[in-house]
Coordinates of N, CA and C in Angstrom, one line a residue:
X1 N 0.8 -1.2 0.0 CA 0.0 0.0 0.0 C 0.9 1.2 0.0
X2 N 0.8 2.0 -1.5 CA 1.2 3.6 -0.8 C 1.3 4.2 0.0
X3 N 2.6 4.7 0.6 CA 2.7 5.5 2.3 C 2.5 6.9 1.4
X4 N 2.2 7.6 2.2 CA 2.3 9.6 2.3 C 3.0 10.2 3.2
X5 N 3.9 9.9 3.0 CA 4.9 11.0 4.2 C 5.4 12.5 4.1
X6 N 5.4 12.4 2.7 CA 6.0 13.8 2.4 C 5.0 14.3 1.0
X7 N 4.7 15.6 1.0 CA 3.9 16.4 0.1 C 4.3 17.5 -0.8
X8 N 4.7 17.9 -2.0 CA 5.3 18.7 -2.1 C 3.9 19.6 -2.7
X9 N 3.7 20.6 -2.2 CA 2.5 21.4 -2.6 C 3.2 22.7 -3.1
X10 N 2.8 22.9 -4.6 CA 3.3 24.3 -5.2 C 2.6 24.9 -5.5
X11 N 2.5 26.5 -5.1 CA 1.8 27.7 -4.9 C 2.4 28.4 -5.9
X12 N 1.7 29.6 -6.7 CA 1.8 30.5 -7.1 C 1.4 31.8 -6.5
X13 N 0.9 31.9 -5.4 CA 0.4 32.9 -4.7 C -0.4 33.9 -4.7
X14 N -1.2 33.4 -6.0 CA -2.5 33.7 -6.1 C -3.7 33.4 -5.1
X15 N -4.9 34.1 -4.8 CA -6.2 33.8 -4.8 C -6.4 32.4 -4.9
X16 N -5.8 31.5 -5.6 CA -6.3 30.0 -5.6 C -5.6 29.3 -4.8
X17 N -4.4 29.8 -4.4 CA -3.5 28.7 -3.3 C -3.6 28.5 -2.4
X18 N -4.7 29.2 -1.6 CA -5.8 29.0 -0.3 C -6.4 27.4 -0.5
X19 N -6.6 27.3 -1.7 CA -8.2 26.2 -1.9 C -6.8 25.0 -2.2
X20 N -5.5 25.3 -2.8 CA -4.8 23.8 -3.1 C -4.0 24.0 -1.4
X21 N -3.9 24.7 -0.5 CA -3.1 24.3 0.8 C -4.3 23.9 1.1
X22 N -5.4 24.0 1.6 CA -6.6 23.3 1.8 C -6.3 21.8 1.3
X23 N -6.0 21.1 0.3 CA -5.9 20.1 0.0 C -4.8 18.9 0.6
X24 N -3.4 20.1 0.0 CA -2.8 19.3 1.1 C -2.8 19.6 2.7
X25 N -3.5 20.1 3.5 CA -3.0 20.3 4.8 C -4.5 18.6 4.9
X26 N -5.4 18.6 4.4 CA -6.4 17.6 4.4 C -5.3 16.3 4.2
X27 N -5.2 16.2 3.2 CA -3.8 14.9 2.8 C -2.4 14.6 4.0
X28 N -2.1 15.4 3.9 CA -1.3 15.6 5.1 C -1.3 15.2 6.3
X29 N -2.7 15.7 6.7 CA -3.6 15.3 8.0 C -4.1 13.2 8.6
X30 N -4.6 13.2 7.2 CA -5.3 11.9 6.8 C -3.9 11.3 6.8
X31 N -2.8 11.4 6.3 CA -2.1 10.4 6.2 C -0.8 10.5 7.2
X32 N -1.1 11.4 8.1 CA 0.6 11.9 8.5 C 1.4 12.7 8.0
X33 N 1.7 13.0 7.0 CA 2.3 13.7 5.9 C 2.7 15.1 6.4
X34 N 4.6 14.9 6.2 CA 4.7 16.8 6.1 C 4.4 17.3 4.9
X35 N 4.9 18.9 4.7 CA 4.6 19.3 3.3 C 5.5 20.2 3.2
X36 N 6.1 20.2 1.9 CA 7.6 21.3 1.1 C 6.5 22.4 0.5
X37 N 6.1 23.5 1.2 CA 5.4 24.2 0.1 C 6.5 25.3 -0.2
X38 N 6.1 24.9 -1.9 CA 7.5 25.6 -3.0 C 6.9 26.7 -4.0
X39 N 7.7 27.8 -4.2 CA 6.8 28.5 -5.0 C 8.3 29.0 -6.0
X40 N 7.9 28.8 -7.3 CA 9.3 28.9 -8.1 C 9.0 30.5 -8.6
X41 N 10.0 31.3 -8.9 CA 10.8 32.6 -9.1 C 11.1 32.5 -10.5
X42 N 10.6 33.1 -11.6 CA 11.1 33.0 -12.5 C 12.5 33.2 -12.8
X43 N 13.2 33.2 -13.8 CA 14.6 33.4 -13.7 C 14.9 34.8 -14.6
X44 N 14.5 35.2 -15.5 CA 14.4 36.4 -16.2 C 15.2 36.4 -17.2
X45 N 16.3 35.1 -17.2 CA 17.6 35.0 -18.0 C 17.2 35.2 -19.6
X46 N 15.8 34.9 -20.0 CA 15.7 35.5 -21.5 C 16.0 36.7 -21.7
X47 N 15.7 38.1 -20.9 CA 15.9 39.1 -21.2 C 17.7 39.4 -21.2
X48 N 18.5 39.0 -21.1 CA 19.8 39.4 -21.2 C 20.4 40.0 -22.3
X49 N 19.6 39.3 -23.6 CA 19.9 39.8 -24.7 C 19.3 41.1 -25.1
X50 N 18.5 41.8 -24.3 CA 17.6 43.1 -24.9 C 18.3 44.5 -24.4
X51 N 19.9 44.2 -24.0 CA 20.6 45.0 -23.9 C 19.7 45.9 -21.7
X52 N 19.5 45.2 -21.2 CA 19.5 44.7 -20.0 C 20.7 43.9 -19.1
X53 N 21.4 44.9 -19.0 CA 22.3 44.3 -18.2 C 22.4 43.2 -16.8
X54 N 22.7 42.2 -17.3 CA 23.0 41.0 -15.7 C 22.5 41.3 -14.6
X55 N 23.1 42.4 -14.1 CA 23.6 42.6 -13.0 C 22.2 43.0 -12.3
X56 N 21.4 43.9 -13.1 CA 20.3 44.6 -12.9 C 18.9 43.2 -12.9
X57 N 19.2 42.4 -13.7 CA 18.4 41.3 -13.7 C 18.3 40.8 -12.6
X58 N 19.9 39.5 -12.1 CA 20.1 39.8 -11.2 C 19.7 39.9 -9.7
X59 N 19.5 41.2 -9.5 CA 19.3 42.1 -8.3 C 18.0 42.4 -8.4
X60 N 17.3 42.3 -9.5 CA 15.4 42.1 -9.5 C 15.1 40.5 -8.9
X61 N 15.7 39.7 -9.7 CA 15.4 38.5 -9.5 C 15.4 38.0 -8.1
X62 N 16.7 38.3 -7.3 CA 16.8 38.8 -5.8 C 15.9 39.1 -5.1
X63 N 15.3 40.3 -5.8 CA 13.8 41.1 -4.9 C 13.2 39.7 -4.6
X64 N 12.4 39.8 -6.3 CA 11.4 38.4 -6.3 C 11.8 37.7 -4.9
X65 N 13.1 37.2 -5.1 CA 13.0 35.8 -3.9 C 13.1 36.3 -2.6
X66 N 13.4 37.1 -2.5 CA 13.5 37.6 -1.1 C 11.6 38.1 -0.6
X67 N 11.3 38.8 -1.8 CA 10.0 38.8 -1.2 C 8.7 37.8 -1.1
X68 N 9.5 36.7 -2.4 CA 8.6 35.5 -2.3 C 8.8 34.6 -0.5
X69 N 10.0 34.6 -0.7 CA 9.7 34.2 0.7 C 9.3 34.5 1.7
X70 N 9.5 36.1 1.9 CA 7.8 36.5 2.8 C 7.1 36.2 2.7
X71 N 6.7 36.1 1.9 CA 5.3 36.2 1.3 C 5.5 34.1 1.7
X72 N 5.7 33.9 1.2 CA 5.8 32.7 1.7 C 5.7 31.6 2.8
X73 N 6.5 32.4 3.6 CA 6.0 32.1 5.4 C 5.2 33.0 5.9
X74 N 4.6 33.6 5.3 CA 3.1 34.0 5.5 C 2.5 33.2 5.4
X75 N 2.5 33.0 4.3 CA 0.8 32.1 3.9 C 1.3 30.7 4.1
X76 N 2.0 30.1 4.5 CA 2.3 29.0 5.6 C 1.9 29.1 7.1
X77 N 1.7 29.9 7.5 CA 1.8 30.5 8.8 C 0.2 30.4 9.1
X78 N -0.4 31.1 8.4 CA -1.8 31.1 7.7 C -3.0 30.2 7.0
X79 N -2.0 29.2 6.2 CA -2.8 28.6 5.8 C -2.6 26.7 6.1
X80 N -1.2 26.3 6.9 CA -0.9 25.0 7.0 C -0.3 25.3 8.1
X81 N -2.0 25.1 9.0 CA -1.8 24.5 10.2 C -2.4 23.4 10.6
X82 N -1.7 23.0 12.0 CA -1.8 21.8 12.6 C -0.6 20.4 11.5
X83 N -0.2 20.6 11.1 CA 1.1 20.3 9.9 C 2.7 20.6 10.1
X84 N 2.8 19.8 9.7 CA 4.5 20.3 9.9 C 5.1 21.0 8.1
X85 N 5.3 21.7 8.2 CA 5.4 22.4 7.2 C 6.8 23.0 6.9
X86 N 7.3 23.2 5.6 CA 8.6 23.8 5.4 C 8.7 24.6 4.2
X87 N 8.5 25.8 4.0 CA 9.0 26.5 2.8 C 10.1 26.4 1.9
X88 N 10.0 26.7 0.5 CA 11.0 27.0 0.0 C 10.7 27.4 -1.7
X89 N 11.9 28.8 -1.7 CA 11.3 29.5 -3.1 C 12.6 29.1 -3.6
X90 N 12.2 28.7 -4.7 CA 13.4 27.9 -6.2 C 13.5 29.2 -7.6
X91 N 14.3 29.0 -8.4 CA 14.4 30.1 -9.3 C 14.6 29.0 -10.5
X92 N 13.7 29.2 -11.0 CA 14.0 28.9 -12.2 C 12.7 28.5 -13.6
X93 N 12.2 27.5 -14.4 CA 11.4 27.4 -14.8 C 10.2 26.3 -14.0
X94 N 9.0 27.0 -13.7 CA 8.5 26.6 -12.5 C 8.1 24.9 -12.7
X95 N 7.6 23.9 -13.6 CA 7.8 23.0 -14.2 C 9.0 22.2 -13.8
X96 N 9.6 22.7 -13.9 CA 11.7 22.0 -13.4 C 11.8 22.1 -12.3
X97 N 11.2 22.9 -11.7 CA 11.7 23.6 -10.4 C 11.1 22.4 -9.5
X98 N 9.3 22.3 -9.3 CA 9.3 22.4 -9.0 C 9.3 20.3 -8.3
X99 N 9.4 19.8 -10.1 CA 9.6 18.8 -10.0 C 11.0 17.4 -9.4
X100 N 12.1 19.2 -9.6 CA 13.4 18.7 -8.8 C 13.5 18.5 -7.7
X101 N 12.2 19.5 -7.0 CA 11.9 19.9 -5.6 C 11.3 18.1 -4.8
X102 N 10.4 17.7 -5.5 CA 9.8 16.8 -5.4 C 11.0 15.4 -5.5
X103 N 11.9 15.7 -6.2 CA 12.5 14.6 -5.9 C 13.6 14.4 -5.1
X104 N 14.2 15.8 -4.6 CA 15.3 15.9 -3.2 C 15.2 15.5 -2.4
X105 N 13.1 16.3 -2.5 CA 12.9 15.6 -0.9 C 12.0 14.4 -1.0
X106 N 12.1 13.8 -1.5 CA 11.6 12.3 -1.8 C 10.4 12.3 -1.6
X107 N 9.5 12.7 -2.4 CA 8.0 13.5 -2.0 C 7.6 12.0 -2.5
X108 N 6.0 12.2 -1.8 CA 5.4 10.8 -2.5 C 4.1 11.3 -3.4
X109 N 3.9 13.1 -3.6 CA 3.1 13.3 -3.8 C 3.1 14.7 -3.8
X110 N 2.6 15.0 -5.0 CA 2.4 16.7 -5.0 C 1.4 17.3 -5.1
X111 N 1.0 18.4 -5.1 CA -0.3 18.9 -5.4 C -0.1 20.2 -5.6
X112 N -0.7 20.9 -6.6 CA -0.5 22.1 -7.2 C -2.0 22.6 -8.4
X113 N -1.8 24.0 -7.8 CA -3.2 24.2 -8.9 C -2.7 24.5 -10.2
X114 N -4.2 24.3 -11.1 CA -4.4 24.4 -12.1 C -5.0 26.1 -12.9
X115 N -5.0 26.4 -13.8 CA -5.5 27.2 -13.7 C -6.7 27.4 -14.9
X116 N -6.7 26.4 -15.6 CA -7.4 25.7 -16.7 C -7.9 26.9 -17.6
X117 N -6.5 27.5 -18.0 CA -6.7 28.2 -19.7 C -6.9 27.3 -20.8
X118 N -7.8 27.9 -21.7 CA -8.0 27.4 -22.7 C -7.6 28.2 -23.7
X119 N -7.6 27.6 -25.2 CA -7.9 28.3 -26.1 C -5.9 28.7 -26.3
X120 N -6.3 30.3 -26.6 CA -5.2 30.8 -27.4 C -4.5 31.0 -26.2
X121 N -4.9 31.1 -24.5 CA -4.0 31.5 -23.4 C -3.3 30.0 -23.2
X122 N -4.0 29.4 -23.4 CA -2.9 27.6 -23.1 C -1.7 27.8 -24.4
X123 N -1.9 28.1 -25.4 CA -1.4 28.2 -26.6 C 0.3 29.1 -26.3
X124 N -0.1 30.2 -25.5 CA 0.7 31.6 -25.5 C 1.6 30.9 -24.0
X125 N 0.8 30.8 -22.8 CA 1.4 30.1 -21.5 C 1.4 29.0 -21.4
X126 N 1.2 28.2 -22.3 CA 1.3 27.0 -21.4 C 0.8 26.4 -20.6
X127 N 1.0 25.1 -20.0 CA 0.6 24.5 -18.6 C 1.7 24.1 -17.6
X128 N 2.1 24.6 -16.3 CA 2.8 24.5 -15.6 C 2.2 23.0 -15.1
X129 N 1.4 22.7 -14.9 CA 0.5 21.3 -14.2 C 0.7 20.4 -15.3
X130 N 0.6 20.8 -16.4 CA 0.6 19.7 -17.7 C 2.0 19.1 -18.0
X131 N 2.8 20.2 -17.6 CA 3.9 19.6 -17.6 C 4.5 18.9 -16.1
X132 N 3.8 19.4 -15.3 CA 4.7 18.2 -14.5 C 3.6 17.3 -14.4
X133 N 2.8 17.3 -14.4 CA 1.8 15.7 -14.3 C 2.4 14.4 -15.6
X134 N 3.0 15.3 -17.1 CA 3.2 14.9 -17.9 C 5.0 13.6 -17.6
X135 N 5.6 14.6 -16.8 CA 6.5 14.1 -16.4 C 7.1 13.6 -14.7
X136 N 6.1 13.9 -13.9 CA 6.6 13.0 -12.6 C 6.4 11.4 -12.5
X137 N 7.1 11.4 -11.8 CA 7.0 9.7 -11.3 C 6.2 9.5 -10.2
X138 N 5.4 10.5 -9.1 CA 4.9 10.6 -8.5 C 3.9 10.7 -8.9
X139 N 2.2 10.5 -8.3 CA 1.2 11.0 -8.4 C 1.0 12.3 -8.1
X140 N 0.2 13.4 -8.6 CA 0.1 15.1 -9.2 C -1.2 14.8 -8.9
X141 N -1.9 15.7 -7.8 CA -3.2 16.1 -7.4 C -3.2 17.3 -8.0
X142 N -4.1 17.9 -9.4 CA -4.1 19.2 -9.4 C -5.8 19.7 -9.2
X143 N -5.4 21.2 -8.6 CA -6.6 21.6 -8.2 C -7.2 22.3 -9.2
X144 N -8.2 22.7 -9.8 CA -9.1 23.9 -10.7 C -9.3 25.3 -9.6
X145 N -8.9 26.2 -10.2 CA -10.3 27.2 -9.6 C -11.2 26.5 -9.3
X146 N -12.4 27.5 -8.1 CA -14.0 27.1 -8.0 C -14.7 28.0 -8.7
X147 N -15.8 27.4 -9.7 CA -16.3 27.8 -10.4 C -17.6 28.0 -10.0
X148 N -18.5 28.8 -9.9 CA -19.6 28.7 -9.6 C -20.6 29.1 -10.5
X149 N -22.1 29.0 -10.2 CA -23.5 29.8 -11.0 C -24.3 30.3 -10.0
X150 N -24.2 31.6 -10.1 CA -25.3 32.3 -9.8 C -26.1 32.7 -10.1
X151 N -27.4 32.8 -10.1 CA -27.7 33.6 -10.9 C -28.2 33.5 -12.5
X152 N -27.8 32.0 -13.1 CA -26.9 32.1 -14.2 C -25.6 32.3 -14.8
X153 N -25.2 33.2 -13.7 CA -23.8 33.8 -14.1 C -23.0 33.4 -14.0
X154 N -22.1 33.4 -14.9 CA -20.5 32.1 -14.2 C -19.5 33.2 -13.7
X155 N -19.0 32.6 -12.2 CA -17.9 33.7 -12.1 C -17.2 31.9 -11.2
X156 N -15.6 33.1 -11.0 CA -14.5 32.1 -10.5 C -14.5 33.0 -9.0
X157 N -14.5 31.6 -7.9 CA -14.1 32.2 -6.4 C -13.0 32.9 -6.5

């Protein structure tokens, strides 16, 4: 039988990362499970050639991580309790990141939201979920937005 010991849950730190730490602090719970919540830093290293100097990259890219990680053990603090919990912000392409993450710490399981573009925005960004579900060795819980009707009306929580 599959054990759950370790979780690797990755946030973007949006409005939806409330509803996927909800998930894993549930999983977590149920099975024992700590959790690596990772949130990857873009790297910015395309722009080098647009006559953008290194250094200034760099030293933005820095902010990012320095402020992701506030921002980080905040919403750890906040949102995965009763859990043993461990932050960590990665730099690089979030896909790679976050799936290298997942295998250092010998995760048995990730979970990370979705954010289910269609159309020409899947086309232009991509799927950060599609590619790591496409490529882990672990099982990938991914979460949607909540979608609701009101009314009629479709809106996203």
């Amino acid at each position: 039988m599959p054990k759950l010991e370790k979780i690797v849950c990755a946030l973007d730190l949006s409005e939806h990362s409330k509803a996927v730490a909800e998930y894993a602090c549930m999983l977590a719970k149920t099975g024992g499970a700590s959790i690596v919540a990772v949130y990857a830093a873009p790297t910015l290293t395309q722009y080098t050639g647009f006559h953008v100097p290194p250094n200034t990259i760099d030293s933005f890219v820095g902010e990012i991580v320095s402020g992701a990680e506030k921002a980080m053990e905040k919403f750890a603090s906040e949102n995965f309790t009763d859990v043993e919990v461990k932050t960590e912000v990665v730099v690089g392409y979030a896909a790679e990141e976050i799936l290298a993450v997942a295998e250092k710490e010998g995760a048995d399981m990730i979970i990370m939201g979705t954010h289910g573009r269609k159309g020409i925005d899947r086309i232009l960004f991509g799927s950060v979920a599609e590619k790591v579900v496409k490529n882990s060795s672990i099982p990938v819980l991914t979460v949607r937005p909540a979608v609701n009707y009101i009314g009629g009306a479709l809106y996203k929580d």
